[in-house]
PDB file of C-alpha atoms and ligand atoms in Angstrom:
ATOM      1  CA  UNK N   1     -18.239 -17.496   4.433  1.00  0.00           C
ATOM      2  CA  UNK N   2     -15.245 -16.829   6.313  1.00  0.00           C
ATOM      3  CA  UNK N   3     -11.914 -18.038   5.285  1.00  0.00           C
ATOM      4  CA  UNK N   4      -9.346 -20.055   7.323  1.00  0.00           C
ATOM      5  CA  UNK N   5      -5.507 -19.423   7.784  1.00  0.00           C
ATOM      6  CA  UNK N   6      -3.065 -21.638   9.644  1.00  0.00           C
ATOM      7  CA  UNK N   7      -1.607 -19.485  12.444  1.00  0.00           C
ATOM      8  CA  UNK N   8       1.712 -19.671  13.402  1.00  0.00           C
ATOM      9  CA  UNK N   9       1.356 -16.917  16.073  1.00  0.00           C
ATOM     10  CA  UNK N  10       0.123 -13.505  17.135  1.00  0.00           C
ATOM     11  CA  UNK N  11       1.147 -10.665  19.111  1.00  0.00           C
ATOM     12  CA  UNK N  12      -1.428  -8.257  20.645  1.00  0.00           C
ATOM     13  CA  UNK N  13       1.335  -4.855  20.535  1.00  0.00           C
ATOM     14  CA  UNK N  14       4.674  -5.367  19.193  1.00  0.00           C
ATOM     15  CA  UNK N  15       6.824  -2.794  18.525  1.00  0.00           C
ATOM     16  CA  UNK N  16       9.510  -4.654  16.302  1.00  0.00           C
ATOM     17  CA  UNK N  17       7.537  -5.300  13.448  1.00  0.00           C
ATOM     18  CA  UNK N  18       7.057  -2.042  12.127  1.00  0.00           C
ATOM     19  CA  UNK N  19       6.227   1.554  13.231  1.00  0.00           C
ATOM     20  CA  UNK N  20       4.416   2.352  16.334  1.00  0.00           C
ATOM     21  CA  UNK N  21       2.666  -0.450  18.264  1.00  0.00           C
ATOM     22  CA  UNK N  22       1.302  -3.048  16.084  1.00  0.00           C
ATOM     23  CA  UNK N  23      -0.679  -6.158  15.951  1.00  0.00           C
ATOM     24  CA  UNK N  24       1.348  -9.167  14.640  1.00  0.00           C
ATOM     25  CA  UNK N  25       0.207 -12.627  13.072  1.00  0.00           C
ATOM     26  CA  UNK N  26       2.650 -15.104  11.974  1.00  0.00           C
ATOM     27  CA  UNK N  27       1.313 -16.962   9.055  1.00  0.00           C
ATOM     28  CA  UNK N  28       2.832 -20.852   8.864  1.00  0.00           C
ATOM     29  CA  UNK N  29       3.902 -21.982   5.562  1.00  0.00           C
ATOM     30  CA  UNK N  30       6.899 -20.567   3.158  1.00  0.00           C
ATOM     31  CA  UNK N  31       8.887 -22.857   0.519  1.00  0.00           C
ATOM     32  CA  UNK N  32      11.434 -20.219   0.311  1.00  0.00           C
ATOM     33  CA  UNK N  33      13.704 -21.686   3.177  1.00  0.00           C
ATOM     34  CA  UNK N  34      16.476 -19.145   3.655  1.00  0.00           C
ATOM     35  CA  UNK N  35      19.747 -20.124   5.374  1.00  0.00           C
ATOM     36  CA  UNK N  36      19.576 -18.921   9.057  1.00  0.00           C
ATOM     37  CA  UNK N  37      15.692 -18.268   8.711  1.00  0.00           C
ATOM     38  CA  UNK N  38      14.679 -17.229  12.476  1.00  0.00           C
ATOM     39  CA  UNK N  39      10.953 -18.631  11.787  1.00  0.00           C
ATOM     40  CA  UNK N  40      12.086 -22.546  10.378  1.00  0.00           C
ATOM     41  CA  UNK N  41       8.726 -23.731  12.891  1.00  0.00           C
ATOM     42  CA  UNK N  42       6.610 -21.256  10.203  1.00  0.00           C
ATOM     43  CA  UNK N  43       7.690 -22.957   7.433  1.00  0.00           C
ATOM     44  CA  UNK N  44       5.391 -25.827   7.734  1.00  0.00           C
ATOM     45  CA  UNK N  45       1.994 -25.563   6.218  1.00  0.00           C
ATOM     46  CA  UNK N  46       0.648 -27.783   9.569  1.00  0.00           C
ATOM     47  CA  UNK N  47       2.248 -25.616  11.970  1.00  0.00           C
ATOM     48  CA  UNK N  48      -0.074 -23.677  14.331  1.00  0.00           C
ATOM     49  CA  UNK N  49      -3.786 -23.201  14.623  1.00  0.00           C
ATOM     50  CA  UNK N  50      -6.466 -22.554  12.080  1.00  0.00           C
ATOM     51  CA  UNK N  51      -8.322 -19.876  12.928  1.00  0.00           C
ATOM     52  CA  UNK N  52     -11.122 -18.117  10.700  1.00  0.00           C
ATOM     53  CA  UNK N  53      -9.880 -14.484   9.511  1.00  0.00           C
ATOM     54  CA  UNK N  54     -12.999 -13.385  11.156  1.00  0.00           C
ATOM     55  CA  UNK N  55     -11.759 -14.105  14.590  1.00  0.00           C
ATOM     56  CA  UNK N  56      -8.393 -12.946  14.213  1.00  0.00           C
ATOM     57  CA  UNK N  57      -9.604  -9.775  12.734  1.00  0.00           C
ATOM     58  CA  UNK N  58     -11.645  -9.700  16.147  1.00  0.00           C
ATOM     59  CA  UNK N  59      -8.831 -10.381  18.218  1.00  0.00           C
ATOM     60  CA  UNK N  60      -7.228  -7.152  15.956  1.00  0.00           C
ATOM     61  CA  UNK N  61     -10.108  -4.886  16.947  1.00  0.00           C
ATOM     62  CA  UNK N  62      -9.887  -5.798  20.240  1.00  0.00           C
ATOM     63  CA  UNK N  63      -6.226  -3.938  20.195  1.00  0.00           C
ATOM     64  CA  UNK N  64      -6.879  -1.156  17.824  1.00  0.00           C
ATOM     65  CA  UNK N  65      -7.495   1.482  20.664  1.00  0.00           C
ATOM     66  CA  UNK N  66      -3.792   1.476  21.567  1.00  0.00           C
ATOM     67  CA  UNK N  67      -1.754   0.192  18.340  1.00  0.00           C
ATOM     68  CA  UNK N  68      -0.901   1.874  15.352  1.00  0.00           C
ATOM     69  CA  UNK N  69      -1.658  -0.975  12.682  1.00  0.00           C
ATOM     70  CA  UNK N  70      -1.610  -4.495  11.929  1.00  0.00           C
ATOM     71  CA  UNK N  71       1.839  -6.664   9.988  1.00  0.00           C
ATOM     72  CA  UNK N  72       1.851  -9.592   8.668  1.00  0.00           C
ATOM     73  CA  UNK N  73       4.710 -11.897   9.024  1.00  0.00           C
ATOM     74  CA  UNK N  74       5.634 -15.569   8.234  1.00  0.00           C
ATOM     75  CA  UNK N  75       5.955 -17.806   6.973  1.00  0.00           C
ATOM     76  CA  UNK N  76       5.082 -16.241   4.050  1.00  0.00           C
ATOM     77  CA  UNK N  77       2.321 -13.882   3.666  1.00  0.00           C
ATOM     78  CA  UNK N  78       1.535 -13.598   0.073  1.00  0.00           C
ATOM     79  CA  UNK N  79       1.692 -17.796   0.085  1.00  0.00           C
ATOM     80  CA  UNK N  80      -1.726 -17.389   1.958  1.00  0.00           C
ATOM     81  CA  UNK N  81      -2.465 -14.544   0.185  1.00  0.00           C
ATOM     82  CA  UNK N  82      -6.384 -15.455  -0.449  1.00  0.00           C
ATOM     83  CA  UNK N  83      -7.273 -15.935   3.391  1.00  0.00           C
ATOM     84  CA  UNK N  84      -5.264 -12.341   4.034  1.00  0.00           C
ATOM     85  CA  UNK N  85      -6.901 -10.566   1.202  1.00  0.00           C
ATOM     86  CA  UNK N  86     -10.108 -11.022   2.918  1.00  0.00           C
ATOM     87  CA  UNK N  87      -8.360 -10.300   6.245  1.00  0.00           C
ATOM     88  CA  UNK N  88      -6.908  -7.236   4.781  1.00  0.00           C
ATOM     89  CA  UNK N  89      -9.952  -5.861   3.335  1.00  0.00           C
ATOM     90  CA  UNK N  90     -11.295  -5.988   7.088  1.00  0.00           C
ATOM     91  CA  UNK N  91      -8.438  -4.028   8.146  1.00  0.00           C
ATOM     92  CA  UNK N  92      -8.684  -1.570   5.822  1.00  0.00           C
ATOM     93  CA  UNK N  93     -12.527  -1.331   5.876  1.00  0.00           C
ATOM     94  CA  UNK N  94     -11.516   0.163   9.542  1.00  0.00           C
ATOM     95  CA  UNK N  95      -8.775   2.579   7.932  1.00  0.00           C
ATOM     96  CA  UNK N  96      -5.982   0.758   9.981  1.00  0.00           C
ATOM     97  CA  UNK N  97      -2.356   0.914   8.863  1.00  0.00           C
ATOM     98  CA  UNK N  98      -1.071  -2.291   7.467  1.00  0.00           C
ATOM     99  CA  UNK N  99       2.248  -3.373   6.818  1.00  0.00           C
ATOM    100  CA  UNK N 100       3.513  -7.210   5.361  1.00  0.00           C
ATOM    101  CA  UNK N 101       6.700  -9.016   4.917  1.00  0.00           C
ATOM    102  CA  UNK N 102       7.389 -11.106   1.917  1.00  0.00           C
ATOM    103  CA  UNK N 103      10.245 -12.598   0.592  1.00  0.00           C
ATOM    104  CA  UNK N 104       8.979 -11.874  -2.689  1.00  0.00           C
ATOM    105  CA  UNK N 105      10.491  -9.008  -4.473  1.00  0.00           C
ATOM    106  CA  UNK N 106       7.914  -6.492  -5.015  1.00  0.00           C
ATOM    107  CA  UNK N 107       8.194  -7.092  -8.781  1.00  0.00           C
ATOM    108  CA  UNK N 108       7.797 -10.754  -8.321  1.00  0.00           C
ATOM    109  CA  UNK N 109       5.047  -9.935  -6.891  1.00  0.00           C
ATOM    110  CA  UNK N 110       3.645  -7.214  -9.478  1.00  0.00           C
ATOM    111  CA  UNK N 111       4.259  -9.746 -12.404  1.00  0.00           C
ATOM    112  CA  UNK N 112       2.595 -12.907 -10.941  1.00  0.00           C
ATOM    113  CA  UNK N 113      -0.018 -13.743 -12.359  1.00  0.00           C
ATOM    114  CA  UNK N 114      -2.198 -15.005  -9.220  1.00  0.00           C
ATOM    115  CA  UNK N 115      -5.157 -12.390  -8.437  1.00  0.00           C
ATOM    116  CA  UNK N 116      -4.588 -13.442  -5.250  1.00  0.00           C
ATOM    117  CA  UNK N 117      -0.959 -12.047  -4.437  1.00  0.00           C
ATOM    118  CA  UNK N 118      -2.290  -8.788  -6.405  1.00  0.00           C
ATOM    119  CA  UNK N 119      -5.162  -8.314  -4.586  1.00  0.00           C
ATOM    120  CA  UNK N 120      -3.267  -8.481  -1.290  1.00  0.00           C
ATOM    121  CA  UNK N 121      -0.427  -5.974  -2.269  1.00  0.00           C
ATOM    122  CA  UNK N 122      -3.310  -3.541  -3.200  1.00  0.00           C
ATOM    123  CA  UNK N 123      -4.332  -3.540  -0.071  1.00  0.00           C
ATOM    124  CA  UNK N 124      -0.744  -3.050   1.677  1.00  0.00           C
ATOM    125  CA  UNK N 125       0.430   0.220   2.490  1.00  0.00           C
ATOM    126  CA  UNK N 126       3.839  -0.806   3.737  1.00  0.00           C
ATOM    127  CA  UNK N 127       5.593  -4.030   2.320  1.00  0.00           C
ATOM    128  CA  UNK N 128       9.149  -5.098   3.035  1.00  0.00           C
ATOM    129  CA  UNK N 129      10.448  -7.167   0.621  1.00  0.00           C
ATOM    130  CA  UNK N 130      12.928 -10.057  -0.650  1.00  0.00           C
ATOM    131  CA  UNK N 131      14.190 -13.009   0.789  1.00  0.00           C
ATOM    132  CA  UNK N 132      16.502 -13.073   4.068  1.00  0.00           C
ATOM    133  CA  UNK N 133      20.124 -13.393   2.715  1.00  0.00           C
ATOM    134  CA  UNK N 134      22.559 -14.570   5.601  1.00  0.00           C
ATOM    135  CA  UNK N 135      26.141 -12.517   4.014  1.00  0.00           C
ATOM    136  CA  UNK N 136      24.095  -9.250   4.057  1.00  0.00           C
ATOM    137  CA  UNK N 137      22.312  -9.392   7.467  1.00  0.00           C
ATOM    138  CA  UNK N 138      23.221  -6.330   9.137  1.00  0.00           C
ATOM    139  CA  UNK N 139      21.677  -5.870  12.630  1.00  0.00           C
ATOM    140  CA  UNK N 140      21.739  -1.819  12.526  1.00  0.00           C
ATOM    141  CA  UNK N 141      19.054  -2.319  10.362  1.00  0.00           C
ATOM    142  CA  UNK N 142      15.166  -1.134  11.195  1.00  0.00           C
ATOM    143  CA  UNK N 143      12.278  -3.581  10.218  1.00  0.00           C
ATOM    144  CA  UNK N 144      14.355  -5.904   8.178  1.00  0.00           C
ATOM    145  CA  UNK N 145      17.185  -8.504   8.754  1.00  0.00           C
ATOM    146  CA  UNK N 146      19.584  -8.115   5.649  1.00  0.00           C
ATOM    147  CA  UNK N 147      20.306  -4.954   3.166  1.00  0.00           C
ATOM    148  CA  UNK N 148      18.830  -6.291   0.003  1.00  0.00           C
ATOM    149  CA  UNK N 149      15.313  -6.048   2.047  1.00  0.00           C
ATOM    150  CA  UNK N 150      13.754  -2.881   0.816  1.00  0.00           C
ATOM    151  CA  UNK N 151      10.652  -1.580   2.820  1.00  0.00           C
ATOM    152  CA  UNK N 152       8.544  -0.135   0.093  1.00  0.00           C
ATOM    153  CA  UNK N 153       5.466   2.316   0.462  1.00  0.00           C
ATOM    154  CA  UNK N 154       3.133  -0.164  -1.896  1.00  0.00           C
ATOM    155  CA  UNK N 155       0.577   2.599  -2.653  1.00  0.00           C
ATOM    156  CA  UNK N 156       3.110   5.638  -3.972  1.00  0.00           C
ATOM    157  CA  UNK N 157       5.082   2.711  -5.470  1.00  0.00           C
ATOM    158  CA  UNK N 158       1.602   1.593  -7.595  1.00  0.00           C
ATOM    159  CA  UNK N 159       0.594   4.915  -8.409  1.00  0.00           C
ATOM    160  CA  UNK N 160       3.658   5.843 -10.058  1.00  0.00           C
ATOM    161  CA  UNK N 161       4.907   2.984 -11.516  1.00  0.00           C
ATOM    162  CA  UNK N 162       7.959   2.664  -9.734  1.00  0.00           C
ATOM    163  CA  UNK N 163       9.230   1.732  -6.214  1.00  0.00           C
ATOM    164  CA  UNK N 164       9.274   3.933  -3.924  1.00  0.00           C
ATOM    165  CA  UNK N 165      11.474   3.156  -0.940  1.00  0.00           C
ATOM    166  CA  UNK N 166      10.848   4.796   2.553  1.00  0.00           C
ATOM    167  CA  UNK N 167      14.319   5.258   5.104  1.00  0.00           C
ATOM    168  CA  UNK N 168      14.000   4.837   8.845  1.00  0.00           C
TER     169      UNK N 168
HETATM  170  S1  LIG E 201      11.084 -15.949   3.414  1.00  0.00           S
HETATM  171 FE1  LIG E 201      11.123 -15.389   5.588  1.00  0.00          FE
HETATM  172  S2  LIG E 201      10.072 -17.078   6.651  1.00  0.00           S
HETATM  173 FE2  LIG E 201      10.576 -17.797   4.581  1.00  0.00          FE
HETATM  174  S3  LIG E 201      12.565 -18.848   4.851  1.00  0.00           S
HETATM  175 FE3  LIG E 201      13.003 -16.728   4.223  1.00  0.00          FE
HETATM  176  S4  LIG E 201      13.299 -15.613   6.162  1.00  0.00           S
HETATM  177 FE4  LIG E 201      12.258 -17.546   6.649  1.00  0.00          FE
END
């Protein structure tokens, strides 16, 4: 049966959330609250629409012929992370790029103990990282707001048992 996530909102081709031309869904929900967080509406669990991750990954398909891959933003991701394993292993099944924001550290994320969290950053090829800190925003930067945000390449990163970052 399919699972439900709340939606906070979704773009059909964005191109500031990652390489190329990408389909975007906001996930509502995140306890992390970071000063100057641009998303403050996500961070409600109750914010949005719940919609089943078979019709979002519908609404995905539907754009696949001209984007590049799919990100997932927040919110927080990985605090939904059993709905959007299910979604990602739809994505993937396809062979479609898939990127994620968290403001989990990629180690916080390795270490947890929730199946959940790990199951979703197995599927991730792209995951950029760590929580938005207001002193180090630096608006030169690609993909992410503030310098300790690393974008990491999740599957080289697994494989060799250390993070690998990639530079744009
Ligand atoms: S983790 Fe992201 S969504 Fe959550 S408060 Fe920080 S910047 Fe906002």
């Amino acid at each position: 049966m399919s699972k439900y996530l709340q939606v906070a909102g979704f773009l059909d081709n964005s191109g500031a959330n990652g390489t190329g031309l990408r389909s975007v869904l906001f996930v509502s929900g995140c306890t992390f609250h970071c000063d100057d967080c641009q998303n403050k509406d996500f961070w409600s669990l109750s914010y949005g629409d719940r919609i089943s991750t078979d019709e979002i990954f519908k609404r995905i398909k539907k754009n696949s012929a001209i984007t590049d891959g799919v990100t997932f933003c927040g919110g927080e991701p990985f605090q939904s992370a059993e709905a959007l394993s299910e979604l990602a292993t739809m994505i993937k099944t396809e062979g479609m790029n898939l990127w994620s924001y968290s403001g989990y550290t990629f180690e916080q994320l390795l270490n947890s103990n929730d199946p959940h969290k790990l199951n979703l950053l197995g599927k991730i090829d792209v995951l950029i990282d760590g929580l938005f800190v207001k002193e180090l925003f630096d608006e030169s930067l690609y993909y992410r707001g503030s310098s300790n945000q690393r974008i990491i390449d999740v599957q080289k990163s697994l494989s060799l048992g250390k993070v690998v970052e990639l530079t744009f």
